[in-house]
Short mmCIF file of C-alpha atoms in Angstrom, two decimals:
data_model
loop_
_atom_site.label_atom_id
_atom_site.label_comp_id
_atom_site.label_asym_id
_atom_site.label_seq_id
_atom_site.Cartn_x
_atom_site.Cartn_y
_atom_site.Cartn_z
CA MET A 969 171.55 269.74 6.31
CA GLN A 970 172.83 270.88 9.81
CA THR A 971 170.17 272.58 11.89
CA LYS A 972 171.18 276.21 12.45
CA THR A 973 171.26 277.33 16.03
CA PRO A 974 168.67 280.24 16.71
CA VAL A 975 169.80 283.64 17.96
CA ALA A 976 168.89 286.83 18.82
CA VAL A 977 170.40 290.12 18.39
CA LEU A 978 170.25 292.66 21.30
CA GLY A 979 170.53 296.51 20.20
CA GLY A 980 169.98 295.47 16.72
CA THR A 981 169.20 298.96 15.86
CA GLY A 982 172.84 300.45 16.40
CA LEU A 983 175.82 300.56 14.21
CA VAL A 984 177.12 297.52 15.78
CA GLY A 985 173.77 295.91 15.88
CA GLN A 986 173.36 296.25 12.26
CA ARG A 987 176.98 295.06 11.34
CA LEU A 988 175.70 291.57 13.23
CA VAL A 989 172.27 291.52 11.41
CA GLN A 990 174.28 291.79 8.06
CA LEU A 991 176.99 289.37 9.05
CA LEU A 992 174.65 286.76 10.45
CA ALA A 993 172.01 286.87 7.59
CA ASN A 994 173.90 284.15 5.59
CA HIS A 995 175.70 282.35 8.48
CA PRO A 996 176.06 278.56 7.98
CA TRP A 997 176.06 277.92 11.62
CA PHE A 998 173.26 280.66 13.27
CA GLU A 999 170.04 281.89 12.13
CA ILE A 1000 168.39 285.55 13.55
CA ARG A 1001 165.50 284.71 14.99
CA GLU A 1002 164.70 287.66 17.12
CA ILE A 1003 166.24 291.25 17.17
CA GLY A 1004 165.77 293.30 20.79
CA ALA A 1005 166.14 297.09 21.03
CA SER A 1006 165.01 299.90 23.13
CA GLU A 1007 161.21 300.44 24.00
CA ARG A 1008 160.63 303.02 21.19
CA SER A 1009 161.37 300.39 18.63
CA ALA A 1010 159.55 297.55 20.37
CA GLY A 1011 156.48 296.40 18.35
CA LYS A 1012 157.82 297.61 14.87
CA SER A 1013 159.15 295.59 12.10
CA TYR A 1014 162.79 295.79 12.10
CA ARG A 1015 162.56 297.46 8.84
CA ASP A 1016 160.79 300.28 10.33
CA ALA A 1017 162.74 300.29 13.68
CA VAL A 1018 166.08 300.92 11.78
CA ALA A 1019 167.86 303.36 10.09
CA TRP A 1020 169.90 300.99 7.94
CA LYS A 1021 173.61 302.78 7.62
CA LEU A 1022 175.50 299.63 5.90
CA PRO A 1023 176.43 299.70 2.15
CA THR A 1024 174.70 296.59 1.48
CA PRO A 1025 170.94 295.96 1.72
CA LEU A 1026 168.84 295.12 4.80
CA PRO A 1027 168.74 291.43 4.83
CA ALA A 1028 165.05 290.53 3.94
CA ALA A 1029 164.30 288.11 6.52
CA ALA A 1030 165.62 290.17 9.36
CA ALA A 1031 163.55 293.46 7.86
CA GLN A 1032 160.54 291.07 8.47
CA LEU A 1033 161.20 290.27 12.57
CA THR A 1034 159.02 292.51 14.81
CA VAL A 1035 161.82 294.11 17.43
CA LYS A 1036 161.12 292.92 20.77
CA PRO A 1037 161.73 294.17 24.36
CA VAL A 1038 165.44 293.49 25.46
CA ASP A 1039 163.90 291.25 28.50
CA PRO A 1040 164.84 287.25 28.67
CA GLY A 1041 161.10 286.97 29.52
CA GLN A 1042 160.43 288.05 25.63
CA ILE A 1043 163.19 286.92 24.03
CA THR A 1044 163.80 283.01 23.85
CA ALA A 1045 166.74 282.15 21.56
CA PRO A 1046 169.32 280.45 23.52
CA VAL A 1047 172.26 282.21 22.19
CA VAL A 1048 172.54 286.15 22.50
CA PHE A 1049 174.54 288.58 20.35
CA SER A 1050 174.62 291.71 22.97
CA ALA A 1051 175.71 295.05 21.15
CA LEU A 1052 173.90 296.69 23.73
CA ASP A 1053 175.09 299.92 25.50
CA ALA A 1054 176.96 299.24 28.91
CA ALA A 1055 174.49 301.24 30.82
CA VAL A 1056 171.98 298.42 29.73
CA ALA A 1057 174.17 295.28 29.28
CA ASP A 1058 175.42 295.89 33.12
CA VAL A 1059 171.94 294.44 34.31
CA VAL A 1060 170.51 292.89 31.18
CA GLU A 1061 173.23 290.67 30.05
CA VAL A 1062 173.52 289.08 33.75
CA LEU A 1063 169.61 288.38 33.54
CA PHE A 1064 169.90 286.48 30.29
CA ALA A 1065 173.07 284.42 31.42
CA GLN A 1066 170.94 283.57 34.61
CA ASP A 1067 168.21 282.46 32.46
CA GLY A 1068 170.63 279.89 30.86
CA ARG A 1069 171.58 281.89 27.38
CA ALA A 1070 174.95 281.86 26.24
CA VAL A 1071 175.47 285.74 25.97
CA ILE A 1072 178.42 287.05 23.54
CA SER A 1073 178.76 290.73 24.35
CA ASN A 1074 180.37 293.65 22.67
CA ALA A 1075 179.62 295.87 25.72
CA ARG A 1076 182.38 296.85 28.19
CA SER A 1077 180.37 295.97 31.26
CA HIS A 1078 181.72 292.59 32.18
CA ARG A 1079 184.86 292.83 30.29
CA MET A 1080 187.09 292.97 33.59
CA ALA A 1081 185.34 290.54 35.74
CA ALA A 1082 187.97 287.63 36.95
CA ASP A 1083 185.73 284.67 35.63
CA VAL A 1084 184.28 286.39 32.35
CA PRO A 1085 186.29 285.10 29.06
CA LEU A 1086 187.97 288.63 27.62
CA LEU A 1087 188.03 286.24 24.21
CA VAL A 1088 190.19 286.74 20.99
CA PRO A 1089 189.65 283.42 19.96
CA GLU A 1090 193.10 282.76 18.31
CA ILE A 1091 195.10 284.12 21.29
CA ASN A 1092 193.22 283.03 24.64
CA ALA A 1093 190.44 280.08 23.68
CA SER A 1094 191.68 278.54 26.88
CA HIS A 1095 190.20 281.29 28.92
CA LEU A 1096 186.92 279.38 28.23
CA GLY A 1097 187.91 277.46 31.31
CA VAL A 1098 186.47 279.63 33.68
CA LEU A 1099 183.13 279.24 32.19
CA ALA A 1100 182.07 276.73 35.13
CA ALA A 1101 183.07 279.19 37.73
CA GLN A 1102 181.08 282.00 36.33
CA ARG A 1103 178.18 279.94 36.13
CA GLN A 1104 178.37 278.68 40.22
CA ARG A 1105 178.87 282.42 40.73
CA GLN A 1106 175.85 283.90 38.62
CA GLY A 1107 173.42 281.08 39.65
CA GLY A 1108 172.32 279.93 36.54
CA ASN A 1109 173.40 277.49 33.54
CA GLY A 1110 174.04 280.24 31.19
CA PHE A 1111 177.17 282.42 30.75
CA ILE A 1112 178.71 285.37 29.40
CA VAL A 1113 181.85 285.97 27.22
CA THR A 1114 182.92 289.32 26.09
CA ASN A 1115 184.54 290.51 22.85
CA PRO A 1116 187.37 293.20 23.78
CA ASN A 1117 187.57 296.80 22.95
CA CYS A 1118 187.86 297.34 18.79
CA SER A 1119 191.15 298.99 18.85
CA VAL A 1120 192.64 296.42 21.74
CA ILE A 1121 191.45 293.53 19.61
CA GLY A 1122 193.69 294.42 16.54
CA LEU A 1123 196.79 295.14 18.86
CA CYS A 1124 196.84 291.72 20.52
CA LEU A 1125 195.94 289.78 17.23
CA ALA A 1126 199.23 291.52 15.64
CA LEU A 1127 201.00 290.92 18.80
CA ALA A 1128 200.15 287.45 19.21
CA PRO A 1129 202.98 285.67 17.17
CA LEU A 1130 205.42 287.58 18.87
CA VAL A 1131 204.01 286.90 22.63
CA ARG A 1132 204.34 283.12 21.71
CA GLU A 1133 207.76 283.33 21.26
CA ARG A 1134 209.02 286.27 23.56
CA ARG A 1135 207.54 287.91 26.77
CA LEU A 1136 206.29 290.90 26.13
CA GLN A 1137 207.26 293.62 28.78
CA ARG A 1138 205.94 297.04 27.75
CA MET A 1139 204.67 298.96 24.66
CA VAL A 1140 203.50 302.25 23.57
CA VAL A 1141 200.76 302.52 21.43
CA THR A 1142 199.10 305.51 19.44
CA THR A 1143 195.81 304.91 17.70
CA LEU A 1144 193.96 306.61 14.81
CA GLN A 1145 190.20 305.68 15.25
CA ALA A 1146 187.65 306.00 12.45
CA ALA A 1147 184.51 307.73 12.80
CA SER A 1148 182.32 304.67 13.08
CA GLY A 1149 183.95 303.89 16.56
CA ALA A 1150 181.63 306.40 18.32
CA GLY A 1151 178.61 304.70 16.90
CA TYR A 1152 175.79 306.78 15.05
CA PRO A 1153 175.26 309.87 14.74
CA GLY A 1154 178.92 309.63 16.52
CA VAL A 1155 180.96 312.99 16.43
CA PRO A 1156 179.33 316.11 15.21
CA ALA A 1157 180.89 316.45 11.32
CA LEU A 1158 181.78 320.12 12.06
CA ASP A 1159 184.14 318.50 15.03
CA LEU A 1160 185.78 315.91 12.77
CA ILE A 1161 186.17 317.33 9.32
CA ASP A 1162 189.62 318.81 8.74
CA ASN A 1163 190.37 317.40 12.17
CA VAL A 1164 191.67 314.92 14.62
CA ILE A 1165 190.19 315.00 18.07
CA PRO A 1166 192.97 313.41 20.84
CA PHE A 1167 190.59 312.06 23.17
CA ILE A 1168 188.10 309.07 23.27
CA GLY A 1169 186.45 308.80 26.89
CA GLY A 1170 187.63 305.89 28.63
CA GLU A 1171 189.92 304.52 25.72
CA GLU A 1172 193.07 304.87 27.02
CA GLU A 1173 192.41 303.01 29.83
CA LYS A 1174 191.12 300.09 27.97
CA LEU A 1175 193.99 299.84 26.02
CA GLU A 1176 196.51 299.82 28.85
CA ILE A 1177 194.52 297.31 30.86
CA GLU A 1178 192.66 294.70 28.55
CA PRO A 1179 195.87 293.31 26.99
CA GLN A 1180 196.99 292.45 30.08
CA LYS A 1181 193.91 290.18 30.84
CA ILE A 1182 194.11 288.58 27.09
CA PHE A 1183 197.61 287.56 27.76
CA GLY A 1184 196.93 286.14 31.23
CA THR A 1185 196.27 282.68 32.48
CA VAL A 1186 193.68 280.71 33.90
CA ARG A 1187 194.00 279.49 37.64
CA ASP A 1188 191.76 278.36 40.10
CA GLY A 1189 188.59 279.52 38.09
CA ARG A 1190 190.10 283.02 37.39
CA ILE A 1191 191.85 284.92 34.90
CA GLU A 1192 195.10 286.33 36.11
CA ALA A 1193 196.35 289.27 34.37
CA VAL A 1194 199.82 289.02 33.08
CA GLU A 1195 202.31 291.73 34.15
CA LEU A 1196 202.48 294.31 31.14
CA LEU A 1197 203.14 297.99 30.93
CA VAL A 1198 201.14 299.83 28.37
CA SER A 1199 201.03 303.48 27.40
CA ALA A 1200 198.41 304.77 25.05
CA HIS A 1201 197.26 307.74 22.94
CA VAL A 1202 194.05 307.54 21.31
CA HIS A 1203 192.77 309.99 18.60
CA ARG A 1204 189.65 310.09 16.67
CA VAL A 1205 189.88 311.01 12.76
CA PRO A 1206 187.88 311.77 9.91
CA VAL A 1207 188.11 308.06 8.35
CA SER A 1208 184.89 306.01 8.02
CA ASP A 1209 186.02 302.44 9.24
CA GLY A 1210 189.36 301.26 10.07
CA HIS A 1211 191.47 301.64 13.08
CA THR A 1212 195.15 302.44 12.34
CA LEU A 1213 197.79 301.75 15.53
CA ALA A 1214 201.47 302.71 15.54
CA VAL A 1215 203.06 300.30 18.00
CA SER A 1216 206.50 300.34 20.05
CA ALA A 1217 207.09 297.27 21.83
CA ALA A 1218 209.90 295.71 24.44
CA PHE A 1219 210.21 291.87 24.96
CA ASP A 1220 212.53 290.07 27.24
CA ARG A 1221 214.89 289.36 24.11
CA ALA A 1222 215.37 291.36 21.19
CA VAL A 1223 212.90 290.60 18.20
CA THR A 1224 214.20 291.76 14.93
CA PRO A 1225 212.04 292.66 12.26
CA GLU A 1226 212.86 289.61 10.30
CA GLN A 1227 211.82 287.57 13.08
CA ALA A 1228 208.63 289.56 13.57
CA GLU A 1229 207.49 289.35 9.90
CA SER A 1230 208.19 285.60 9.66
CA TRP A 1231 206.16 284.60 12.97
CA MET A 1232 203.42 286.91 11.99
CA ARG A 1233 203.39 285.18 8.29
CA GLU A 1234 203.62 281.82 9.63
CA PHE A 1235 200.81 282.63 12.48
CA ARG A 1236 197.96 280.07 12.87
CA ALA A 1237 195.58 279.46 15.73
CA GLU A 1238 192.72 277.18 16.48
CA PRO A 1239 190.03 279.31 14.48
CA GLN A 1240 192.20 278.47 11.52
CA SER A 1241 192.85 275.20 12.54
CA ARG A 1242 189.27 274.27 12.89
CA SER A 1243 188.18 276.29 9.84
CA LEU A 1244 185.43 278.44 11.48
CA PRO A 1245 183.39 280.30 9.07
CA SER A 1246 184.47 283.48 10.01
CA ALA A 1247 187.84 282.99 10.84
CA PRO A 1248 190.37 284.49 8.31
CA ASP A 1249 193.21 282.64 7.54
CA PRO A 1250 195.69 284.21 7.54
CA ALA A 1251 194.62 286.15 10.49
CA ILE A 1252 197.66 288.53 9.70
CA VAL A 1253 198.50 290.20 6.38
CA VAL A 1254 201.98 291.52 6.40
CA LEU A 1255 202.74 293.95 3.62
CA ASN A 1256 205.95 295.73 2.93
CA GLU A 1257 204.67 298.89 1.00
CA PRO A 1258 206.25 301.97 3.10
CA ASP A 1259 202.91 303.62 2.66
CA ARG A 1260 200.75 300.82 4.17
CA PRO A 1261 198.38 300.14 5.92
CA GLN A 1262 195.41 302.63 4.87
CA PRO A 1263 191.97 302.14 5.70
CA ARG A 1264 190.49 302.69 2.42
CA LEU A 1265 192.81 300.16 0.83
CA ASP A 1266 193.05 297.41 3.51
CA ARG A 1267 190.12 297.24 6.07
CA MET A 1268 188.49 294.55 4.04
CA ALA A 1269 191.17 292.08 4.41
CA GLY A 1270 190.11 288.87 5.14
CA GLY A 1271 186.37 289.96 4.58
CA GLY A 1272 187.29 292.61 7.62
CA MET A 1273 188.30 289.97 9.94
CA ALA A 1274 192.27 290.17 9.51
CA VAL A 1275 194.76 292.26 10.93
CA VAL A 1276 197.37 294.30 8.58
CA VAL A 1277 200.59 295.04 9.48
CA SER A 1278 203.35 296.67 7.70
CA LYS A 1279 206.63 299.02 8.31
CA LEU A 1280 207.88 296.11 11.06
CA ARG A 1281 211.30 297.88 12.04
CA VAL A 1282 213.89 298.83 14.65
CA CYS A 1283 212.68 300.97 17.26
CA PRO A 1284 215.62 302.75 18.93
CA VAL A 1285 213.50 303.19 22.37
CA LEU A 1286 211.95 299.97 22.77
CA GLY A 1287 212.87 297.70 20.34
CA LEU A 1288 210.35 297.02 17.56
CA LYS A 1289 207.83 299.03 16.16
CA PHE A 1290 205.27 298.52 13.24
CA GLU A 1291 201.73 299.72 12.06
CA VAL A 1292 198.68 297.77 12.41
CA LEU A 1293 195.21 298.39 10.79
CA SER A 1294 191.62 296.50 11.54
CA HIS A 1295 188.40 296.77 10.78
CA ASN A 1296 186.77 298.24 13.93
CA THR A 1297 182.91 297.14 13.43
CA VAL A 1298 183.83 293.80 11.58
CA ARG A 1299 186.78 292.36 13.44
CA GLY A 1300 186.84 294.73 16.19
CA ALA A 1301 183.09 294.36 16.99
CA ALA A 1302 180.35 292.20 15.16
CA GLY A 1303 182.35 289.76 13.51
CA GLY A 1304 184.89 289.21 16.41
CA THR A 1305 181.72 288.21 18.88
CA ILE A 1306 180.45 285.82 16.18
CA LEU A 1307 183.80 284.15 15.74
CA ILE A 1308 183.64 283.57 19.57
CA ALA A 1309 180.31 282.25 18.95
CA GLU A 1310 181.66 279.82 16.65
CA LEU A 1311 184.45 278.60 18.58
CA LEU A 1312 181.79 278.30 21.43
CA LYS A 1313 180.01 276.22 19.22
CA ALA A 1314 182.85 274.13 18.26
CA GLU A 1315 183.59 273.53 21.80
CA GLY A 1316 180.10 271.85 22.44
CA LEU A 1317 179.51 275.12 25.01
CA LEU A 1318 176.54 276.58 23.49
CA PRO A 1319 172.98 275.63 24.86
#
């Protein structure tokens, strides 16, 4: 039997941290040995420290762990999943990397650094080639790999089959983002019930910038962004889980809805060819119903790791338009970071 790799979850009491604990509980390759959280939680059992918000029971093995401070001197696991707030992750993730750990992060802190992969494993696995340069810069044997923004992952994964065939030039994307994306306690109920909030701090900028890096290329130990114009509109809506995106895109050559559907249905990438444990197959589920996708019906496609696309049609302005749905705390956060770790292990890059 293969020995499981010991891992730690930092920020384990938050919503993304809880989802990491849930998804790692019976993982075939990884075993949670440590959970790190704030000083007010350190020293308590995880059961006592966490206000568990997921619909499945708190995993028994994790419940018994004693929460540790978020400190590389206290946490010993070689692989660290970070669900830390950016204000903490800015410094702490670097300390863990310098101490020789593999840090797979859901925080925004280091996403745009030129030698830090912003990874969607089906799209840009080659960006792991910058890790040697990152190690040299940080002066340690560890490294940081980041998960993109939760909306960006669904957007870019849906576009990936099209980008294989055409050069993406510009797009307009409008998001309807679930309440869970704001963490817990998140948006006050009286602000969100019977309402749509057309503002999420920093979200439009992430949607407009991160795809440029994801679809970029590696050159001389750096990731060079691709030239791509994106205009984003973001909204918080009264949905529990699942981000919906309305996308219009222009390419260097025309893409018909029929071509787009065929390419999406046929799309396979490295995680699928390697049969990584968390890899959905198919990665993109294409529906033909005119009233889909819907969060309540479709967010758990592929165990929450697939993106769902429907309403592929001609856009009279940009050429092609469609709807995308992805589970923001599974594919867009915890599950996405776990898939990154699986790819790193398959590539022999974990310590």
